[in-house]
């Protein structure tokens, strides 16, 4: 059985939490005691508020909104699912980015009465920017528009125009009512004109993550050196294969040093294996006694190498209340590699509704900006569109340790200076 | 080779990655070990992460003094078999040292007092990261917690000030006095844990399997194993039943469930049919209020 991680997006009151509640409830994933607790809270008006299944914090229940990301789990005979329930409020965009960074699929909820609105565009664009390739347009609250096919068709067309315009992956549109349970898990008799799958049927059939298609990438997290009488010289590089496949005997280059060696052994749980693939956690031993430490990358030498760079251009999702100004010094954490860095320029801010580029002096909380970044140590990076793992990094405040931004590598080193300027509204992935 | 991994393979790889990040980012980590199934699974994951080397952290047990003897025996045997350092600190000693009031009542749970001992042991060893076996499926406040959860010097959690956690990049930078609680199996469910125990053939303390036990019947109908810590009175109904434990916390607040499951396979079958969550079935102290767990976590509870 495989695993699918998905995120729900959409505006406040579009019914995200209710939809998740409905998925859990109708797939019989809610325990009786949890249900009893819900029913106790709802005794006055008699109906169970399924949204309360996900809004777990006191402040969320007080305000009736989702503030922070919640993770929920359910399993069907076909698949295991991890749901990331991200907040819809504009002020919590950073939490939506948090959720989208790990998702394989995005469900974009639209209220059938409202149609495609600003938040629909914002969330779709952010999810696409973060590299999500599978989209579901869930046209919710169909019960409130008399299950009218024309309403659904109009919204599906509007959304298709949006995705076409921005060259985004096409979405699968599904009419449903989370509140009534129409077409969420079971097909609904209220929607006889709809012949496609229910939301759950669709989620069960979408392809899952395929990290092995990208070029091989491995980063050292920890060096294992037992130094015991039995193993005096053992030196294993422990880490996760971030993408692609590795095999015994393969030539690899150590970055940033540039030294080359050959993979002597790949160990999984102390057993030697011939090949290993992402996302396996392995220990790699090299034939030569080269200097390798935490943060170093072991990559195939040649055309598949990442770019080793101290200068790059990146899209940042700025997540701190403190603004970002050009020249600000901070830390960049590129997986297990850590370096001092400085933002040398803010090139522009992205209007997340239109993706138009706007001049800005500073980045504020929840802004999406394109910047130039200089790093003290060279980093082995890929473009985010080529590799979601090695194309991503975070910026960290050196003093407080807070995470300041999510970073997506857009251009590095030589290309960086010659990157063509795309037309203002174009966003292609 | 196949490029599509089973979900357990993915969960395992994620957890090992997290454990190695702890080893790479922190000076003085610890693995909080209760002898329960979740922390037992963590030790197996640590073997996969760090062998043939030693664990880069000791196992730390906060002993409430109300533990099941089978679990303590298992704990000592496991630490010996692994050849790893085990640190035990007793709630009893904290109570004396800090002049805390012993919980009273019929079921005198020391669960809330564990926080004091935990903060003491963190201070004593200057632990900067504490690895725990909490899962997000256990409780709705836990569902909101990050895998790397920064706590202040009082161990407090502030759900509104959590760091965003992006991709599989974990930020463990902290200031002096702060520490990070790390939950490598956040994304596992109770069923995943049991399937992993089955797949890996991990031995467990006997009390997880169906056995005969003398129990007190609680007003809720739940069964509490009879121990010398309970304050019984004449109206209490004492029964002998075939039971097992879904979780093995403090014996004064961890109920048993009726079951004659003898094997891990039986337990998995039980779980597939179970209609009541792990906490709902077994914990007496989570139902105090809607935000009971959130409030305790804010104050430093694990």
PDB file of C-alpha atoms in Angstrom, chain A residues 7-160:
ATOM      1  CA  UNK A   7      -3.366  19.610   1.363  1.00  0.00           C
ATOM      2  CA  UNK A   8      -6.716  21.355   1.411  1.00  0.00           C
ATOM      3  CA  UNK A   9      -6.788  25.007   0.406  1.00  0.00           C
ATOM      4  CA  UNK A  10      -9.436  27.603  -0.027  1.00  0.00           C
ATOM      5  CA  UNK A  11     -10.860  30.597   1.739  1.00  0.00           C
ATOM      6  CA  UNK A  12     -12.193  30.777   5.270  1.00  0.00           C
ATOM      7  CA  UNK A  13     -15.685  29.275   5.415  1.00  0.00           C
ATOM      8  CA  UNK A  14     -15.286  27.392   2.170  1.00  0.00           C
ATOM      9  CA  UNK A  15     -15.610  24.313   4.324  1.00  0.00           C
ATOM     10  CA  UNK A  16     -12.122  22.823   4.413  1.00  0.00           C
ATOM     11  CA  UNK A  17     -12.362  21.505   7.933  1.00  0.00           C
ATOM     12  CA  UNK A  18     -15.863  20.193   7.275  1.00  0.00           C
ATOM     13  CA  UNK A  19     -14.631  18.417   4.154  1.00  0.00           C
ATOM     14  CA  UNK A  20     -11.833  16.717   6.069  1.00  0.00           C
ATOM     15  CA  UNK A  21     -14.261  15.848   8.832  1.00  0.00           C
ATOM     16  CA  UNK A  22     -16.556  14.333   6.217  1.00  0.00           C
ATOM     17  CA  UNK A  23     -13.747  12.319   4.617  1.00  0.00           C
ATOM     18  CA  UNK A  24     -12.790  10.926   8.008  1.00  0.00           C
ATOM     19  CA  UNK A  25     -16.384  10.353   9.070  1.00  0.00           C
ATOM     20  CA  UNK A  26     -17.672   8.707   5.892  1.00  0.00           C
ATOM     21  CA  UNK A  27     -14.589   6.531   5.540  1.00  0.00           C
ATOM     22  CA  UNK A  28     -15.271   5.365   9.113  1.00  0.00           C
ATOM     23  CA  UNK A  29     -11.993   6.739  10.401  1.00  0.00           C
ATOM     24  CA  UNK A  30     -13.451   8.519  13.429  1.00  0.00           C
ATOM     25  CA  UNK A  31     -13.435   6.684  16.723  1.00  0.00           C
ATOM     26  CA  UNK A  32     -16.631   6.460  18.706  1.00  0.00           C
ATOM     27  CA  UNK A  33     -15.163   8.298  21.693  1.00  0.00           C
ATOM     28  CA  UNK A  34     -14.042  11.197  19.508  1.00  0.00           C
ATOM     29  CA  UNK A  35     -17.483  11.308  17.949  1.00  0.00           C
ATOM     30  CA  UNK A  36     -19.128  11.222  21.371  1.00  0.00           C
ATOM     31  CA  UNK A  37     -17.036  14.220  22.424  1.00  0.00           C
ATOM     32  CA  UNK A  38     -18.207  16.067  19.301  1.00  0.00           C
ATOM     33  CA  UNK A  39     -21.821  15.219  19.900  1.00  0.00           C
ATOM     34  CA  UNK A  40     -21.565  16.463  23.461  1.00  0.00           C
ATOM     35  CA  UNK A  41     -20.486  19.868  22.212  1.00  0.00           C
ATOM     36  CA  UNK A  42     -23.246  20.062  19.656  1.00  0.00           C
ATOM     37  CA  UNK A  43     -26.142  18.895  21.821  1.00  0.00           C
ATOM     38  CA  UNK A  44     -27.969  22.243  21.560  1.00  0.00           C
ATOM     39  CA  UNK A  45     -28.761  22.251  17.848  1.00  0.00           C
ATOM     40  CA  UNK A  46     -28.529  18.549  17.260  1.00  0.00           C
ATOM     41  CA  UNK A  47     -26.079  18.439  14.364  1.00  0.00           C
ATOM     42  CA  UNK A  48     -22.496  17.320  14.625  1.00  0.00           C
ATOM     43  CA  UNK A  49     -19.965  19.921  13.530  1.00  0.00           C
ATOM     44  CA  UNK A  50     -17.435  17.864  11.600  1.00  0.00           C
ATOM     45  CA  UNK A  51     -15.027  20.814  11.434  1.00  0.00           C
ATOM     46  CA  UNK A  52     -14.312  20.283  15.129  1.00  0.00           C
ATOM     47  CA  UNK A  53     -12.499  17.083  14.227  1.00  0.00           C
ATOM     48  CA  UNK A  54      -9.597  19.133  12.945  1.00  0.00           C
ATOM     49  CA  UNK A  55      -9.621  22.431  14.811  1.00  0.00           C
ATOM     50  CA  UNK A  56      -7.658  21.182  17.785  1.00  0.00           C
ATOM     51  CA  UNK A  57      -6.500  24.353  19.501  1.00  0.00           C
ATOM     52  CA  UNK A  58      -8.430  26.335  22.073  1.00  0.00           C
ATOM     53  CA  UNK A  59      -8.056  29.554  20.068  1.00  0.00           C
ATOM     54  CA  UNK A  60      -9.316  27.814  16.941  1.00  0.00           C
ATOM     55  CA  UNK A  61     -12.463  26.649  18.646  1.00  0.00           C
ATOM     56  CA  UNK A  62     -12.950  30.085  20.186  1.00  0.00           C
ATOM     57  CA  UNK A  63     -12.672  31.819  16.839  1.00  0.00           C
ATOM     58  CA  UNK A  64     -14.100  29.049  14.681  1.00  0.00           C
ATOM     59  CA  UNK A  65     -11.154  29.212  12.300  1.00  0.00           C
ATOM     60  CA  UNK A  66      -8.083  27.138  11.592  1.00  0.00           C
ATOM     61  CA  UNK A  67      -4.896  28.880  12.725  1.00  0.00           C
ATOM     62  CA  UNK A  68      -2.229  26.297  12.355  1.00  0.00           C
ATOM     63  CA  UNK A  69      -1.578  23.296  10.197  1.00  0.00           C
ATOM     64  CA  UNK A  70      -3.097  20.063  11.497  1.00  0.00           C
ATOM     65  CA  UNK A  71      -2.230  16.617  10.259  1.00  0.00           C
ATOM     66  CA  UNK A  72      -4.835  13.898  10.013  1.00  0.00           C
ATOM     67  CA  UNK A  73      -4.535  10.302   8.928  1.00  0.00           C
ATOM     68  CA  UNK A  74      -6.820   7.806   7.359  1.00  0.00           C
ATOM     69  CA  UNK A  75      -6.491   4.607   5.440  1.00  0.00           C
ATOM     70  CA  UNK A  76      -8.659   2.895   2.873  1.00  0.00           C
ATOM     71  CA  UNK A  77      -8.039  -0.573   1.473  1.00  0.00           C
ATOM     72  CA  UNK A  78      -6.263   1.164  -1.433  1.00  0.00           C
ATOM     73  CA  UNK A  79      -4.080   3.760   0.220  1.00  0.00           C
ATOM     74  CA  UNK A  80      -2.856   5.524   3.329  1.00  0.00           C
ATOM     75  CA  UNK A  81      -3.473   9.269   3.412  1.00  0.00           C
ATOM     76  CA  UNK A  82      -1.865  12.101   5.314  1.00  0.00           C
ATOM     77  CA  UNK A  83      -4.054  15.174   5.234  1.00  0.00           C
ATOM     78  CA  UNK A  84      -2.527  18.555   5.832  1.00  0.00           C
ATOM     79  CA  UNK A  85      -5.276  20.880   6.957  1.00  0.00           C
ATOM     80  CA  UNK A  86      -3.902  24.352   6.294  1.00  0.00           C
ATOM     81  CA  UNK A  87      -5.521  27.614   7.332  1.00  0.00           C
ATOM     82  CA  UNK A  88      -7.367  29.719   4.778  1.00  0.00           C
ATOM     83  CA  UNK A  89      -6.856  33.147   6.349  1.00  0.00           C
ATOM     84  CA  UNK A  90      -4.596  35.502   4.419  1.00  0.00           C
ATOM     85  CA  UNK A  91      -2.625  36.213   7.585  1.00  0.00           C
ATOM     86  CA  UNK A  92      -1.678  32.544   7.864  1.00  0.00           C
ATOM     87  CA  UNK A  93      -0.292  32.163   4.341  1.00  0.00           C
ATOM     88  CA  UNK A  94       2.993  30.989   5.833  1.00  0.00           C
ATOM     89  CA  UNK A  95       1.224  28.027   7.356  1.00  0.00           C
ATOM     90  CA  UNK A  96      -0.301  27.216   3.999  1.00  0.00           C
ATOM     91  CA  UNK A  97       3.208  27.246   2.531  1.00  0.00           C
ATOM     92  CA  UNK A  98       4.288  24.907   5.331  1.00  0.00           C
ATOM     93  CA  UNK A  99       1.547  22.475   4.384  1.00  0.00           C
ATOM     94  CA  UNK A 100       2.090  22.725   0.628  1.00  0.00           C
ATOM     95  CA  UNK A 101       5.823  22.021   0.864  1.00  0.00           C
ATOM     96  CA  UNK A 102       5.187  18.350   1.639  1.00  0.00           C
ATOM     97  CA  UNK A 103       2.036  17.677  -0.342  1.00  0.00           C
ATOM     98  CA  UNK A 104       1.661  15.587  -3.492  1.00  0.00           C
ATOM     99  CA  UNK A 105      -1.806  16.905  -4.249  1.00  0.00           C
ATOM    100  CA  UNK A 106      -3.867  20.000  -3.482  1.00  0.00           C
ATOM    101  CA  UNK A 107      -7.619  20.112  -3.050  1.00  0.00           C
ATOM    102  CA  UNK A 108      -8.713  23.658  -3.836  1.00  0.00           C
ATOM    103  CA  UNK A 109     -12.106  24.286  -2.310  1.00  0.00           C
ATOM    104  CA  UNK A 110     -14.535  26.747  -3.834  1.00  0.00           C
ATOM    105  CA  UNK A 111     -17.912  27.728  -2.418  1.00  0.00           C
ATOM    106  CA  UNK A 112     -20.402  27.042  -5.234  1.00  0.00           C
ATOM    107  CA  UNK A 113     -22.177  30.309  -4.399  1.00  0.00           C
ATOM    108  CA  UNK A 114     -18.979  32.364  -4.620  1.00  0.00           C
ATOM    109  CA  UNK A 115     -17.093  30.766  -7.477  1.00  0.00           C
ATOM    110  CA  UNK A 116     -13.404  31.456  -8.077  1.00  0.00           C
ATOM    111  CA  UNK A 117     -12.301  34.263  -5.775  1.00  0.00           C
ATOM    112  CA  UNK A 118      -9.061  35.933  -4.769  1.00  0.00           C
ATOM    113  CA  UNK A 119      -8.101  33.269  -2.220  1.00  0.00           C
ATOM    114  CA  UNK A 120      -8.696  30.542  -4.820  1.00  0.00           C
ATOM    115  CA  UNK A 121      -6.162  32.205  -7.082  1.00  0.00           C
ATOM    116  CA  UNK A 122      -3.724  32.906  -4.265  1.00  0.00           C
ATOM    117  CA  UNK A 123      -3.781  29.372  -2.936  1.00  0.00           C
ATOM    118  CA  UNK A 124      -3.625  27.776  -6.365  1.00  0.00           C
ATOM    119  CA  UNK A 125      -0.616  29.847  -7.305  1.00  0.00           C
ATOM    120  CA  UNK A 126       1.189  29.212  -4.028  1.00  0.00           C
ATOM    121  CA  UNK A 127       0.521  25.481  -4.256  1.00  0.00           C
ATOM    122  CA  UNK A 128       1.792  25.441  -7.851  1.00  0.00           C
ATOM    123  CA  UNK A 129       4.814  27.517  -6.890  1.00  0.00           C
ATOM    124  CA  UNK A 130       5.607  24.949  -4.197  1.00  0.00           C
ATOM    125  CA  UNK A 131       5.667  22.279  -6.863  1.00  0.00           C
ATOM    126  CA  UNK A 132       2.347  20.489  -6.426  1.00  0.00           C
ATOM    127  CA  UNK A 133       1.399  18.781  -9.669  1.00  0.00           C
ATOM    128  CA  UNK A 134      -2.006  17.303  -8.931  1.00  0.00           C
ATOM    129  CA  UNK A 135      -4.929  19.623  -8.322  1.00  0.00           C
ATOM    130  CA  UNK A 136      -8.530  18.910  -7.462  1.00  0.00           C
ATOM    131  CA  UNK A 137     -11.077  21.687  -7.759  1.00  0.00           C
ATOM    132  CA  UNK A 138     -13.682  20.760  -5.140  1.00  0.00           C
ATOM    133  CA  UNK A 139     -16.814  22.781  -5.833  1.00  0.00           C
ATOM    134  CA  UNK A 140     -18.365  22.605  -2.381  1.00  0.00           C
ATOM    135  CA  UNK A 141     -21.811  23.518  -1.027  1.00  0.00           C
ATOM    136  CA  UNK A 142     -23.560  22.227  -4.129  1.00  0.00           C
ATOM    137  CA  UNK A 143     -26.590  21.673  -1.866  1.00  0.00           C
ATOM    138  CA  UNK A 144     -26.915  25.441  -1.538  1.00  0.00           C
ATOM    139  CA  UNK A 145     -27.225  25.928  -5.318  1.00  0.00           C
ATOM    140  CA  UNK A 146     -29.774  23.135  -5.819  1.00  0.00           C
ATOM    141  CA  UNK A 147     -27.097  20.818  -7.194  1.00  0.00           C
ATOM    142  CA  UNK A 148     -27.215  22.911 -10.368  1.00  0.00           C
ATOM    143  CA  UNK A 149     -24.977  21.532 -13.103  1.00  0.00           C
ATOM    144  CA  UNK A 150     -24.670  24.945 -14.790  1.00  0.00           C
ATOM    145  CA  UNK A 151     -23.188  26.475 -11.628  1.00  0.00           C
ATOM    146  CA  UNK A 152     -20.590  23.720 -11.424  1.00  0.00           C
ATOM    147  CA  UNK A 153     -19.763  23.950 -15.142  1.00  0.00           C
ATOM    148  CA  UNK A 154     -19.249  27.712 -14.941  1.00  0.00           C
ATOM    149  CA  UNK A 155     -16.881  27.448 -11.971  1.00  0.00           C
ATOM    150  CA  UNK A 156     -14.944  24.593 -13.582  1.00  0.00           C
ATOM    151  CA  UNK A 157     -14.532  26.716 -16.726  1.00  0.00           C
ATOM    152  CA  UNK A 158     -13.431  29.779 -14.759  1.00  0.00           C
ATOM    153  CA  UNK A 159     -10.843  27.706 -12.938  1.00  0.00           C
ATOM    154  CA  UNK A 160      -9.582  26.080 -16.145  1.00  0.00           C
TER     155      UNK A 160
END
